[in-house]
Structures are given as structure tokens and as C-alpha cells.
Amino acid sequence: LNKYKAMPEDYMKYSIDKQLKRYESALNHIVKCQENFDECLELVKENRLHKQALTLFPVGSDNYKCISQSYAVYLESKRYYLEASFLYEKAGALDQAISMAEKAGSWQRAGSLARTAGWRADRLTELWRDMAVKLEEQSRGLESATIWREWLQDPEEAVAVLSRCYQWAEGIRHCRDQGRQDLLQTHLLPALRERRDVLSSTLSAHKAQINTQVTRLVKVREDRSRAVEDDEVEDDRNLEDADLFSETTSVGGSVATSTKSKSSLATRQSNRSKSGKNRRKQDRKVYSTKEGSMHEDLGLIAELHEVMTVIPGLIQEVADVLRGLLELDDDQNLLQLQNEADEVIKLCEEKKSTIWPGQAAVKERFGPDSTVEDI
């Protein structure tokens, strides 16, 4: 007690509150002890009181910057890179703020901070190039192309990025706005043709897969029903999740209409008292398409569900490629690609009633007989 009495009042209250683990109250007292800021900072770090501490110091003061720096380090360790960037900026550590903005993918902020920090032209160029490459890797082609075009003054590479990221309309617009018809022939047209051929092959592969697996599914069901009827086997499988794939997937629209998927089974099984390893093993067993396996039918339904779910995205991409090639007056094999897309859509619609027996056919969403609700 005498030890506490000998302390300055605010430091004494801080010490008592800390002993009683009333850390926020302790913080309010220790901030008044300017000579004990190191202890204050340690209290903030140990008990993660950065938010509270920032409100207790004047913005821009040395202590405020120290707290901001500490908070930024903590946020960086938790991978909150954008938030860390703002805190590093408040701490006056612009290089770290730029680095965090770059990691967060906030290229506009990183570029602005780099200019504010007075980076040399060669250093800026290196930063912009790195960000443009990373954005392209993240399938953010439009943003990557913007950096190449506006900051790096390289319209040719901008068009190349748009071509690699399948941004056909923007690529064509950019070439025409810049008066670079040559880039249409050297970059966009070859990329469009290549993508046309890839889409054609992909549609053909999906069509073959659907036909093959539906045929196999029908045979598996017939064999199982025959065996049950002949009392050769007893269908005592635990099929509580078999209705996962009873939902019809619409492939005629722009999105897949399905409320259930394979992830539903994983979610439901995760609530059971099984280890992660056993659960994954069970999932593989349930979804095995090996001929003769106990759950082959479920495995086939799962794979058919997956392939039908990706069809709408492919159809949309086919439309984009067709429009791009028509813009460039290249109609070679376009009718073939369109016919292949139509065939896959029709095939999916035809096979759904076989895959999911008892499901009502999807009503045509458009036409003179459709209501507003149908549309």
C-alpha cells in the first residue's frame, strides 16, 4: 500500500487498474503519464487496445504515430493489408503503407502514395509493372490494362492483357479509340480465334461426358432396382444426403439455378463427430464413380451436377466471343460454335429429367404466353 502511495496519482491508478485487469481504465490513466509512454505502448500491445489508444492522443503527435505503427504491424500480421496501409500512412511510414496497399491489390492507393512519397521515376515504373502483373494473375485484366495504358504508357501491352483476360469488347474499343487497327490483327483476332476453338472443344467434351455418364447412371439404377426386386441385395445405404442433387439446374439462363451442391454434404457432415480426415475419406467414398462402387449413382449425379453448373458460364462466353469475332468481320466457324452451344443446352434440358426423376420440366421463361412472374 505504501508503494502505491508513493506513486503519482495517475500512475498509481494505472497500477491498481492493471493489477485488477481493468486494462481500458488503466490505459486512460497511463496516457496522462507522459514519461511512461513505453509502459503505455506495452499495455496497448499486450491487450490490443490500439483503437482506444488512438482516441487518447492528438492526431499527428509522436505518440499517436507510435500507436499507429504498432497497430499497423498487428493488422499486417493478421493479413489485413489495406487497413494496415492506412495505419502505416498515419504513422508516417509511407514505404510500408505502399507495400501493404500493393499486397491488398489497391493499386490506385499504392500509386498515389508512391507519388506522395516522392519516389523516383524508375522506382515508380517498377512498382506499376509489378502491380499490373499481379492484377492480371488475379484475373483483374481491366485494371491491369489501365495501369499499362495510363501509367506505363504502353497501349500495346494493355491490349495484350485484355486479350489474355478475354476482355474482348474493351480491347476492341481501346484499339479503335487509339487508332491502332494493327493491334486488332496482331493481338485480339488471334486470341479470339484461339478461344473460339477452345470453347468448341470444351463444349464437345462436356457433351460427351453428359451422354456417357447419364447412360451409365441409367444402367446403375436399373441394375440396383433389379437386384433389390430379386432380393439379391438390400438397399440399406444411408442416403440422407441423396436429395442433394434432386434440385433441377437451369442451363438455359445466364446463371445456374440450384440451391444445393456438393458443399452442402460437406457442411452437414462437418457437424458430425468425425475427424477431418475421416470426413474427407467418406466424401471420396460417397462420390466415387468407380464402376460397381456402392455410391456410384451419387458420384455420377455429383459430376453431372458440376458439369451442368458450369454450362451457363460457357454459353455466356460463347456469346462474347461470337460478338467479338463479328465485330472484326471474322465469321469463320461461328455458326458451328453457336450450334454446338445450342446442342449442349438442349442436351442438358433433355437429360435433367433422367438425372433427377420426378422433377418438373423448366418452363420457358420468355414468349407471348409467359407472365411477368415467369420472366
Tab-separated table of N, CA and C in Angstrom, residues 61 160 245 319:
chain	number	residue	atom	x	y	z
A	61	SER	N	0.692	13.507	-33.428
A	61	SER	CA	1.733	13.561	-32.399
A	61	SER	C	2.623	12.328	-32.499
A	160	ALA	N	-2.666	-6.509	-75.121
A	160	ALA	CA	-2.246	-7.894	-74.916
A	160	ALA	C	-2.867	-8.460	-73.639
A	245	PHE	N	-28.960	-33.694	-54.822
A	245	PHE	CA	-28.902	-33.468	-56.254
A	245	PHE	C	-30.274	-33.629	-56.897
A	319	ALA	N	-21.153	-16.380	-76.335
A	319	ALA	CA	-21.797	-15.176	-76.866
A	319	ALA	C	-20.812	-14.028	-76.990
